Amino acid sequence: MADTDDKKTDTAGDDRSSVQPEAAAVDRPDSGSDHVSDGDGEAEANETEHQDFFSARDARATGEHYQMTQAEQKSRKRRSIVIALGIVAFVALIYLITMLRLAENVGG
Amino acid sequence: MQPAMSNHSADPNSETLAFNLAQPGDYFALLKPRVMSLVIFTALVGMVAAPGPVANWPLALISLFAISVGAGASGALNMWWDSDIDAVMSRTKGRPIPSGKVQRADAFGFGLFLSVLAVIVLALAANYLAAGLLAFTIFFYAVIYSMFLKRSTPQNIVIGGAAGALPPVVGWAAVTGTAPLEAWLLFAIIFFWTPPHFWALSLFKSEDYAAAGIPMMPNVKGEARTKLEILVYTVIVAVIAVTPVFFAFAGWLYGTVAVVLGAIFLAGSIRLYVAKDEAATMRASKSLFGFSIFYLFLIYAALLAEHLLGLHG
């Protein structure tokens, strides 16, 4: 399984190197500008720093807030709509089951 | 529009904050829709093949929906657990977690939530036996197969095949409240069909499985042993598939289809068994894999058609 883990880490590392600087620019204007202007090499070197900054634990401790991009807000809205529809459908389903059960018992 | 990956952490085990661009469709993909469709079909056959007419079709359809959601939920839990090996295999690396579209923790919560919901709905719409069997199916697939068997033994898909074989029993139990021998014959057909189906796949995807460290039969016991075991299981499934005729819940149409398709399935296994060089083995295994899907679909379709047309009596 060591082979598997190596490959997984490599894949994640490649992706992070192209992802995190962009996210940093959105999230942390005071320090993100340095990272954005850096090349890929430095972004990789700063990987650990980014990971620390973006860890959920740190975010809670400092009370910092992440400003979502438009695309993220749009995605969240879509997910929220589907969750709302799902809840409505679930309530309707339980109501339907109750009615069908009642009808069955009354009929039987 | 940013690329889909641009704001995602692609490391499935990462604890970094998610910059979540996941769409509802990504969550739907976690449910393994193609597997769900097969579950819906086999559970429907279980319902229709059960003795007597289905007493309440609306409740039966709601039960079918709950069974499919339960199957999908177990698929989401499987993707949560296997995200590391999914990222390595060409067949699975595009799945929502390894591709970075959905976070591991989200997939786990989603799968667990839907599992509970599906079992509750089935208990309300059908009965406790069906709900219990569905809960067991989810547990068996997500815990016994995914967490223990898959990475530890070449018999993983033989034992784990029980999870995929249970939906017709759940369907039968949902409309009758019982799970007699006849229902378990439907289980046995899928159970013994699973090894030749997956081992045929693993013969031409063995490098993928080896890279992921999954001990599939060809990687552990070798190609020759795999071919032999495929042949043995094909003989068993071809024989078992005919037995419903002797238990009076299948008729001549089903019997004919089962015999003819069983003979073709067996011929494909023999062709694979005698294949000498690698190219012939690849051809025969791909052909057998494709036919195995066709086989299961057709014999279940024959049973369904017989019952819907009233030909089984």
GROMACS .gro file of C-alpha atoms in nm:
model
  421
    1MET     CA    1   0.000   0.000   0.000
    2ALA     CA    2   0.302   0.232   0.028
    3ASP     CA    3   0.298   0.267  -0.346
    4THR     CA    4  -0.063   0.374  -0.336
    5ASP     CA    5   0.001   0.636  -0.072
    6ASP     CA    6   0.295   0.780  -0.263
    7LYS     CA    7   0.088   0.823  -0.573
    8LYS     CA    8  -0.195   0.980  -0.383
    9THR     CA    9   0.034   1.232  -0.218
   10ASP     CA   10   0.192   1.319  -0.550
   11THR     CA   11  -0.142   1.383  -0.712
   12ALA     CA   12  -0.260   1.599  -0.424
   13GLY     CA   13   0.065   1.790  -0.418
   14ASP     CA   14   0.049   1.872  -0.788
   15ASP     CA   15  -0.299   2.000  -0.755
   16ARG     CA   16  -0.237   2.200  -0.441
   17SER     CA   17   0.050   2.383  -0.604
   18SER     CA   18  -0.187   2.527  -0.860
   19VAL     CA   19  -0.481   2.572  -0.627
   20GLN     CA   20  -0.371   2.732  -0.308
   21PRO     CA   21  -0.213   3.059  -0.433
   22GLU     CA   22  -0.537   3.144  -0.609
   23ALA     CA   23  -0.735   3.069  -0.296
   24ALA     CA   24  -0.493   3.275  -0.091
   25ALA     CA   25  -0.555   3.576  -0.309
   26VAL     CA   26  -0.923   3.555  -0.232
   27ASP     CA   27  -0.894   3.478   0.132
   28ARG     CA   28  -0.611   3.681   0.267
   29PRO     CA   29  -0.542   4.002   0.079
   30ASP     CA   30  -0.276   4.124   0.322
   31SER     CA   31  -0.047   3.828   0.270
   32GLY     CA   32  -0.186   3.660  -0.042
   33SER     CA   33  -0.040   3.904  -0.293
   34ASP     CA   34   0.309   3.767  -0.240
   35HIS     CA   35   0.192   3.420  -0.318
   36VAL     CA   36   0.000   3.517  -0.626
   37SER     CA   37   0.296   3.684  -0.788
   38ASP     CA   38   0.519   3.386  -0.715
   39GLY     CA   39   0.584   3.116  -0.968
   40ASP     CA   40   0.475   2.756  -0.925
   41GLY     CA   41   0.804   2.665  -0.761
   42GLU     CA   42   0.760   2.901  -0.473
   43ALA     CA   43   0.397   2.806  -0.438
   44GLU     CA   44   0.510   2.450  -0.383
   45ALA     CA   45   0.767   2.562  -0.131
   46ASN     CA   46   0.498   2.748   0.060
   47GLU     CA   47   0.264   2.452   0.056
   48THR     CA   48   0.302   2.383   0.425
   49GLU     CA   49   0.240   2.746   0.512
   50HIS     CA   50  -0.080   2.746   0.307
   51GLN     CA   51  -0.197   2.424   0.466
   52ASP     CA   52  -0.146   2.574   0.810
   53PHE     CA   53  -0.332   2.887   0.714
   54PHE     CA   54  -0.626   2.699   0.571
   55SER     CA   55  -0.660   2.440   0.844
   56ALA     CA   56  -1.010   2.438   0.985
   57ARG     CA   57  -0.875   2.445   1.339
   58ASP     CA   58  -0.687   2.772   1.281
   59ALA     CA   59  -0.986   2.933   1.116
   60ARG     CA   60  -1.197   2.861   1.419
   61ALA     CA   61  -0.938   2.988   1.659
   62THR     CA   62  -0.879   3.320   1.484
   63GLY     CA   63  -1.240   3.378   1.388
   64GLU     CA   64  -1.137   3.470   1.035
   65HIS     CA   65  -1.398   3.441   0.765
   66TYR     CA   66  -1.358   3.316   0.414
   67GLN     CA   67  -1.514   3.535   0.147
   68MET     CA   68  -1.668   3.305  -0.110
   69THR     CA   69  -1.627   3.369  -0.481
   70GLN     CA   70  -1.931   3.411  -0.703
   71ALA     CA   71  -1.892   3.060  -0.835
   72GLU     CA   72  -1.885   2.920  -0.483
   73GLN     CA   73  -2.190   3.120  -0.383
   74LYS     CA   74  -2.371   2.995  -0.692
   75SER     CA   75  -2.277   2.635  -0.613
   76ARG     CA   76  -2.390   2.673  -0.254
   77LYS     CA   77  -2.721   2.821  -0.367
   78ARG     CA   78  -2.778   2.526  -0.599
   79ARG     CA   79  -2.699   2.279  -0.323
   80SER     CA   80  -2.927   2.465  -0.082
   81ILE     CA   81  -3.215   2.456  -0.330
   82VAL     CA   82  -3.171   2.080  -0.381
   83ILE     CA   83  -3.158   2.024  -0.003
   84ALA     CA   84  -3.476   2.229   0.040
   85LEU     CA   85  -3.651   2.034  -0.234
   86GLY     CA   86  -3.527   1.711  -0.076
   87ILE     CA   87  -3.676   1.805   0.261
   88VAL     CA   88  -4.008   1.897   0.100
   89ALA     CA   89  -4.003   1.567  -0.095
   90PHE     CA   90  -3.927   1.373   0.223
   91VAL     CA   91  -4.216   1.534   0.411
   92ALA     CA   92  -4.446   1.463   0.116
   93LEU     CA   93  -4.322   1.103   0.103
   94ILE     CA   94  -4.391   1.042   0.472
   95TYR     CA   95  -4.735   1.202   0.433
   96LEU     CA   96  -4.805   0.980   0.131
   97ILE     CA   97  -4.693   0.666   0.315
   98THR     CA   98  -4.917   0.757   0.609
   99MET     CA   99  -5.218   0.811   0.382
  100LEU     CA  100  -5.156   0.487   0.191
  101ARG     CA  101  -5.118   0.294   0.515
  102LEU     CA  102  -5.435   0.446   0.655
  103ALA     CA  103  -5.625   0.366   0.336
  104GLU     CA  104  -5.492   0.010   0.346
  105ASN     CA  105  -5.605  -0.041   0.704
  106VAL     CA  106  -5.943   0.122   0.653
  107GLY     CA  107  -5.996  -0.077   0.335
  108GLY     CA  108  -5.871  -0.402   0.493
  109MET     CA  109  -1.563   3.032  -1.527
  110GLN     CA  110  -1.285   2.869  -1.332
  111PRO     CA  111  -1.180   2.515  -1.408
  112ALA     CA  112  -1.368   2.261  -1.198
  113MET     CA  113  -1.059   2.173  -1.001
  114SER     CA  114  -0.937   2.522  -0.936
  115ASN     CA  115  -1.085   2.574  -0.596
  116HIS     CA  116  -1.074   2.225  -0.462
  117SER     CA  117  -0.836   2.044  -0.241
  118ALA     CA  118  -0.776   1.725  -0.439
  119ASP     CA  119  -0.628   1.535  -0.147
  120PRO     CA  120  -0.919   1.324  -0.027
  121ASN     CA  121  -0.769   1.303   0.320
  122SER     CA  122  -0.696   1.674   0.348
  123GLU     CA  123  -0.835   1.863   0.644
  124THR     CA  124  -0.804   2.198   0.471
  125LEU     CA  125  -1.110   2.415   0.435
  126ALA     CA  126  -1.316   2.324   0.133
  127PHE     CA  127  -1.371   2.590  -0.129
  128ASN     CA  128  -1.674   2.405  -0.234
  129LEU     CA  129  -1.785   2.413  -0.595
  130ALA     CA  130  -1.965   2.078  -0.567
  131GLN     CA  131  -2.285   2.063  -0.766
  132PRO     CA  132  -2.587   1.849  -0.671
  133GLY     CA  133  -2.488   1.623  -0.962
  134ASP     CA  134  -2.156   1.548  -0.792
  135TYR     CA  135  -2.343   1.420  -0.488
  136PHE     CA  136  -2.570   1.217  -0.714
  137ALA     CA  137  -2.258   1.062  -0.872
  138LEU     CA  138  -2.157   0.944  -0.523
  139LEU     CA  139  -2.461   0.716  -0.529
  140LYS     CA  140  -2.320   0.512  -0.821
  141PRO     CA  141  -2.629   0.559  -1.043
  142ARG     CA  142  -2.547   0.263  -1.270
  143VAL     CA  143  -2.529   0.026  -0.974
  144MET     CA  144  -2.849   0.182  -0.841
  145SER     CA  145  -3.030   0.108  -1.166
  146LEU     CA  146  -2.929  -0.258  -1.143
  147VAL     CA  147  -3.047  -0.269  -0.781
  148ILE     CA  148  -3.382  -0.114  -0.875
  149PHE     CA  149  -3.422  -0.372  -1.150
  150THR     CA  150  -3.334  -0.679  -0.941
  151ALA     CA  151  -3.540  -0.559  -0.643
  152LEU     CA  152  -3.836  -0.504  -0.877
  153VAL     CA  153  -3.799  -0.860  -1.006
  154GLY     CA  154  -3.795  -0.981  -0.645
  155MET     CA  155  -4.121  -0.795  -0.579
  156VAL     CA  156  -4.294  -0.919  -0.892
  157ALA     CA  157  -4.168  -1.279  -0.860
  158ALA     CA  158  -4.301  -1.305  -0.504
  159PRO     CA  159  -4.623  -1.509  -0.475
  160GLY     CA  160  -4.951  -1.334  -0.539
  161PRO     CA  161  -5.014  -0.994  -0.691
  162VAL     CA  162  -4.844  -0.691  -0.537
  163ALA     CA  163  -5.110  -0.571  -0.292
  164ASN     CA  164  -5.026  -0.202  -0.295
  165TRP     CA  165  -4.825  -0.073  -0.592
  166PRO     CA  166  -4.775   0.283  -0.463
  167LEU     CA  167  -4.621   0.149  -0.141
  168ALA     CA  168  -4.419  -0.105  -0.341
  169LEU     CA  169  -4.278   0.174  -0.559
  170ILE     CA  170  -4.190   0.383  -0.252
  171SER     CA  171  -4.019   0.071  -0.111
  172LEU     CA  172  -3.829   0.034  -0.437
  173PHE     CA  173  -3.721   0.397  -0.411
  174ALA     CA  174  -3.600   0.338  -0.053
  175ILE     CA  175  -3.406   0.028  -0.161
  176SER     CA  176  -3.236   0.222  -0.443
  177VAL     CA  177  -3.148   0.511  -0.210
  178GLY     CA  178  -3.007   0.263   0.041
  179ALA     CA  179  -2.795   0.104  -0.230
  180GLY     CA  180  -2.678   0.448  -0.341
  181ALA     CA  181  -2.594   0.544   0.016
  182SER     CA  182  -2.376   0.236   0.055
  183GLY     CA  183  -2.203   0.340  -0.269
  184ALA     CA  184  -2.130   0.684  -0.120
  185LEU     CA  185  -1.987   0.522   0.194
  186ASN     CA  186  -1.775   0.296  -0.027
  187MET     CA  187  -1.641   0.598  -0.217
  188TRP     CA  188  -1.566   0.771   0.115
  189TRP     CA  189  -1.364   0.475   0.239
  190ASP     CA  190  -1.193   0.391  -0.090
  191SER     CA  191  -1.106   0.745  -0.203
  192ASP     CA  192  -0.732   0.674  -0.174
  193ILE     CA  193  -0.739   0.371  -0.405
  194ASP     CA  194  -0.999   0.529  -0.634
  195ALA     CA  195  -0.748   0.808  -0.701
  196VAL     CA  196  -0.498   0.553  -0.832
  197MET     CA  197  -0.720   0.345  -1.059
  198SER     CA  198  -0.797   0.470  -1.411
  199ARG     CA  199  -1.152   0.336  -1.387
  200THR     CA  200  -1.232   0.532  -1.068
  201LYS     CA  201  -1.008   0.837  -1.055
  202GLY     CA  202  -1.280   1.057  -1.205
  203ARG     CA  203  -1.513   0.989  -0.912
  204PRO     CA  204  -1.628   1.293  -0.708
  205ILE     CA  205  -1.382   1.253  -0.417
  206PRO     CA  206  -1.054   1.175  -0.599
  207SER     CA  207  -1.133   1.442  -0.858
  208GLY     CA  208  -1.170   1.692  -0.572
  209LYS     CA  209  -1.532   1.780  -0.635
  210VAL     CA  210  -1.662   1.649  -0.303
  211GLN     CA  211  -1.482   1.634   0.032
  212ARG     CA  212  -1.439   1.296   0.200
  213ALA     CA  213  -1.620   1.405   0.517
  214ASP     CA  214  -1.913   1.535   0.312
  215ALA     CA  215  -1.941   1.204   0.129
  216PHE     CA  216  -1.938   1.018   0.461
  217GLY     CA  217  -2.211   1.237   0.610
  218PHE     CA  218  -2.415   1.216   0.292
  219GLY     CA  219  -2.390   0.836   0.278
  220LEU     CA  220  -2.465   0.785   0.645
  221PHE     CA  221  -2.761   1.023   0.640
  222LEU     CA  222  -2.916   0.860   0.332
  223SER     CA  223  -2.857   0.511   0.476
  224VAL     CA  224  -3.058   0.592   0.788
  225LEU     CA  225  -3.326   0.767   0.587
  226ALA     CA  226  -3.364   0.479   0.339
  227VAL     CA  227  -3.400   0.219   0.615
  228ILE     CA  228  -3.658   0.431   0.803
  229VAL     CA  229  -3.863   0.492   0.487
  230LEU     CA  230  -3.856   0.121   0.398
  231ALA     CA  231  -3.966   0.029   0.751
  232LEU     CA  232  -4.258   0.272   0.720
  233ALA     CA  233  -4.355   0.182   0.363
  234ALA     CA  234  -4.301  -0.196   0.383
  235ASN     CA  235  -4.201  -0.383   0.699
  236TYR     CA  236  -3.922  -0.434   0.949
  237LEU     CA  237  -3.788  -0.748   0.778
  238ALA     CA  238  -3.725  -0.561   0.453
  239ALA     CA  239  -3.580  -0.263   0.642
  240GLY     CA  240  -3.354  -0.493   0.843
  241LEU     CA  241  -3.233  -0.666   0.528
  242LEU     CA  242  -3.162  -0.329   0.366
  243ALA     CA  243  -2.970  -0.213   0.673
  244PHE     CA  244  -2.771  -0.537   0.665
  245THR     CA  245  -2.700  -0.489   0.292
  246ILE     CA  246  -2.564  -0.139   0.351
  247PHE     CA  247  -2.358  -0.256   0.650
  248PHE     CA  248  -2.222  -0.555   0.461
  249TYR     CA  249  -2.116  -0.349   0.160
  250ALA     CA  250  -1.977  -0.046   0.342
  251VAL     CA  251  -1.816  -0.220   0.640
  252ILE     CA  252  -1.756  -0.591   0.569
  253TYR     CA  253  -1.670  -0.558   0.200
  254SER     CA  254  -1.519  -0.208   0.169
  255MET     CA  255  -1.336  -0.188   0.501
  256PHE     CA  256  -1.225  -0.547   0.552
  257LEU     CA  257  -1.255  -0.780   0.254
  258LYS     CA  258  -1.160  -0.562  -0.040
  259ARG     CA  259  -0.800  -0.497   0.064
  260SER     CA  260  -0.730  -0.819   0.247
  261THR     CA  261  -0.830  -1.124   0.043
  262PRO     CA  262  -0.867  -1.234  -0.321
  263GLN     CA  263  -1.205  -1.375  -0.213
  264ASN     CA  264  -1.321  -1.014  -0.159
  265ILE     CA  265  -1.576  -1.007  -0.436
  266VAL     CA  266  -1.694  -1.363  -0.369
  267ILE     CA  267  -1.800  -1.288  -0.012
  268GLY     CA  268  -1.872  -0.922  -0.081
  269GLY     CA  269  -2.100  -1.027  -0.365
  270ALA     CA  270  -2.363  -1.101  -0.101
  271ALA     CA  271  -2.432  -0.728  -0.073
  272GLY     CA  272  -2.507  -0.698  -0.444
  273ALA     CA  273  -2.717  -1.014  -0.436
  274LEU     CA  274  -2.952  -0.907  -0.155
  275PRO     CA  275  -3.176  -0.649  -0.333
  276PRO     CA  276  -3.416  -0.909  -0.484
  277VAL     CA  277  -3.457  -1.060  -0.136
  278VAL     CA  278  -3.525  -0.715   0.007
  279GLY     CA  279  -3.778  -0.655  -0.272
  280TRP     CA  280  -3.946  -0.991  -0.206
  281ALA     CA  281  -3.957  -0.920   0.170
  282ALA     CA  282  -4.096  -0.570   0.109
  283VAL     CA  283  -4.413  -0.703  -0.057
  284THR     CA  284  -4.462  -1.028   0.136
  285GLY     CA  285  -4.299  -0.974   0.475
  286THR     CA  286  -4.114  -1.304   0.428
  287ALA     CA  287  -3.787  -1.425   0.276
  288PRO     CA  288  -3.839  -1.790   0.176
  289LEU     CA  289  -3.608  -2.025  -0.016
  290GLU     CA  290  -3.733  -1.896  -0.352
  291ALA     CA  291  -3.614  -1.546  -0.270
  292TRP     CA  292  -3.273  -1.683  -0.174
  293LEU     CA  293  -3.252  -1.857  -0.513
  294LEU     CA  294  -3.267  -1.513  -0.672
  295PHE     CA  295  -2.993  -1.413  -0.428
  296ALA     CA  296  -2.785  -1.719  -0.526
  297ILE     CA  297  -2.802  -1.636  -0.897
  298ILE     CA  298  -2.641  -1.294  -0.843
  299PHE     CA  299  -2.409  -1.424  -0.573
  300PHE     CA  300  -2.255  -1.691  -0.799
  301TRP     CA  301  -2.266  -1.462  -1.102
  302THR     CA  302  -2.047  -1.201  -0.927
  303PRO     CA  303  -1.709  -1.387  -0.935
  304PRO     CA  304  -1.700  -1.459  -1.310
  305HIS     CA  305  -1.823  -1.105  -1.377
  306PHE     CA  306  -1.562  -0.925  -1.164
  307TRP     CA  307  -1.276  -1.162  -1.230
  308ALA     CA  308  -1.329  -1.121  -1.605
  309LEU     CA  309  -1.299  -0.746  -1.544
  310SER     CA  310  -0.995  -0.784  -1.322
  311LEU     CA  311  -0.819  -0.994  -1.588
  312PHE     CA  312  -0.804  -0.699  -1.826
  313LYS     CA  313  -0.770  -0.437  -1.549
  314SER     CA  314  -0.520  -0.629  -1.337
  315GLU     CA  315  -0.257  -0.352  -1.358
  316ASP     CA  316  -0.507  -0.104  -1.222
  317TYR     CA  317  -0.590  -0.326  -0.925
  318ALA     CA  318  -0.222  -0.403  -0.866
  319ALA     CA  319  -0.136  -0.031  -0.864
  320ALA     CA  320  -0.406   0.027  -0.605
  321GLY     CA  321  -0.286  -0.268  -0.397
  322ILE     CA  322  -0.615  -0.455  -0.417
  323PRO     CA  323  -0.560  -0.832  -0.397
  324MET     CA  324  -0.776  -0.939  -0.688
  325MET     CA  325  -0.756  -1.301  -0.794
  326PRO     CA  326  -0.533  -1.253  -1.106
  327ASN     CA  327  -0.275  -1.058  -0.903
  328VAL     CA  328  -0.266  -1.301  -0.614
  329LYS     CA  329  -0.330  -1.647  -0.759
  330GLY     CA  330  -0.238  -1.583  -1.118
  331GLU     CA  331  -0.421  -1.583  -1.449
  332ALA     CA  332  -0.456  -1.961  -1.488
  333ARG     CA  333  -0.617  -2.008  -1.146
  334THR     CA  334  -0.851  -1.713  -1.211
  335LYS     CA  335  -0.964  -1.866  -1.540
  336LEU     CA  336  -1.032  -2.198  -1.369
  337GLU     CA  337  -1.233  -2.036  -1.091
  338ILE     CA  338  -1.430  -1.831  -1.344
  339LEU     CA  339  -1.519  -2.156  -1.521
  340VAL     CA  340  -1.625  -2.327  -1.196
  341TYR     CA  341  -1.845  -2.035  -1.086
  342THR     CA  342  -1.998  -2.010  -1.433
  343VAL     CA  343  -2.102  -2.377  -1.416
  344ILE     CA  344  -2.257  -2.313  -1.073
  345VAL     CA  345  -2.448  -2.002  -1.184
  346ALA     CA  346  -2.567  -2.167  -1.505
  347VAL     CA  347  -2.714  -2.456  -1.303
  348ILE     CA  348  -2.859  -2.243  -1.022
  349ALA     CA  349  -3.021  -2.007  -1.271
  350VAL     CA  350  -3.239  -2.294  -1.393
  351THR     CA  351  -3.361  -2.400  -1.047
  352PRO     CA  352  -3.643  -2.141  -1.017
  353VAL     CA  353  -3.829  -2.352  -1.276
  354PHE     CA  354  -3.844  -2.639  -1.025
  355PHE     CA  355  -3.978  -2.415  -0.750
  356ALA     CA  356  -4.283  -2.308  -0.946
  357PHE     CA  357  -4.208  -1.938  -0.953
  358ALA     CA  358  -4.065  -1.952  -1.304
  359GLY     CA  359  -4.199  -2.114  -1.619
  360TRP     CA  360  -4.090  -2.237  -1.962
  361LEU     CA  361  -3.997  -1.895  -2.096
  362TYR     CA  362  -3.759  -1.828  -1.810
  363GLY     CA  363  -3.630  -2.187  -1.822
  364THR     CA  364  -3.548  -2.162  -2.192
  365VAL     CA  365  -3.374  -1.827  -2.153
  366ALA     CA  366  -3.176  -1.952  -1.851
  367VAL     CA  367  -3.060  -2.268  -2.031
  368VAL     CA  368  -2.964  -2.096  -2.357
  369LEU     CA  369  -2.788  -1.801  -2.193
  370GLY     CA  370  -2.622  -2.030  -1.939
  371ALA     CA  371  -2.479  -2.237  -2.226
  372ILE     CA  372  -2.344  -1.922  -2.396
  373PHE     CA  373  -2.200  -1.796  -2.067
  374LEU     CA  374  -2.032  -2.133  -2.016
  375ALA     CA  375  -1.894  -2.131  -2.372
  376GLY     CA  376  -1.743  -1.788  -2.305
  377SER     CA  377  -1.578  -1.914  -1.987
  378ILE     CA  378  -1.436  -2.216  -2.169
  379ARG     CA  379  -1.303  -1.988  -2.443
  380LEU     CA  380  -1.133  -1.781  -2.174
  381TYR     CA  381  -1.002  -2.091  -1.998
  382VAL     CA  382  -0.836  -2.230  -2.313
  383ALA     CA  383  -0.700  -1.892  -2.431
  384LYS     CA  384  -0.324  -1.937  -2.461
  385ASP     CA  385  -0.165  -1.600  -2.535
  386GLU     CA  386  -0.230  -1.266  -2.366
  387ALA     CA  387  -0.415  -1.110  -2.658
  388ALA     CA  388  -0.662  -1.399  -2.670
  389THR     CA  389  -0.707  -1.381  -2.292
  390MET     CA  390  -0.779  -1.007  -2.309
  391ARG     CA  391  -1.029  -1.056  -2.589
  392ALA     CA  392  -1.203  -1.345  -2.415
  393SER     CA  393  -1.215  -1.171  -2.075
  394LYS     CA  394  -1.358  -0.849  -2.220
  395SER     CA  395  -1.614  -1.049  -2.414
  396LEU     CA  396  -1.710  -1.252  -2.105
  397PHE     CA  397  -1.737  -0.940  -1.890
  398GLY     CA  398  -1.971  -0.777  -2.142
  399PHE     CA  399  -2.180  -1.090  -2.180
  400SER     CA  400  -2.209  -1.140  -1.802
  401ILE     CA  401  -2.395  -0.808  -1.771
  402PHE     CA  402  -2.622  -0.904  -2.059
  403TYR     CA  403  -2.677  -1.249  -1.902
  404LEU     CA  404  -2.793  -1.125  -1.562
  405PHE     CA  405  -3.013  -0.859  -1.715
  406LEU     CA  406  -3.182  -1.102  -1.954
  407ILE     CA  407  -3.258  -1.383  -1.713
  408TYR     CA  408  -3.405  -1.138  -1.462
  409ALA     CA  409  -3.595  -0.968  -1.746
  410ALA     CA  410  -3.732  -1.309  -1.851
  411LEU     CA  411  -3.857  -1.370  -1.497
  412LEU     CA  412  -4.011  -1.024  -1.485
  413ALA     CA  413  -4.179  -1.066  -1.823
  414GLU     CA  414  -4.318  -1.406  -1.725
  415HIS     CA  415  -4.478  -1.273  -1.410
  416LEU     CA  416  -4.613  -0.958  -1.573
  417LEU     CA  417  -4.761  -1.165  -1.857
  418GLY     CA  418  -4.887  -1.437  -1.624
  419LEU     CA  419  -4.688  -1.712  -1.799
  420HIS     CA  420  -4.522  -1.866  -1.499
  421GLY     CA  421  -4.815  -2.067  -1.361
   0.00000   0.00000   0.00000
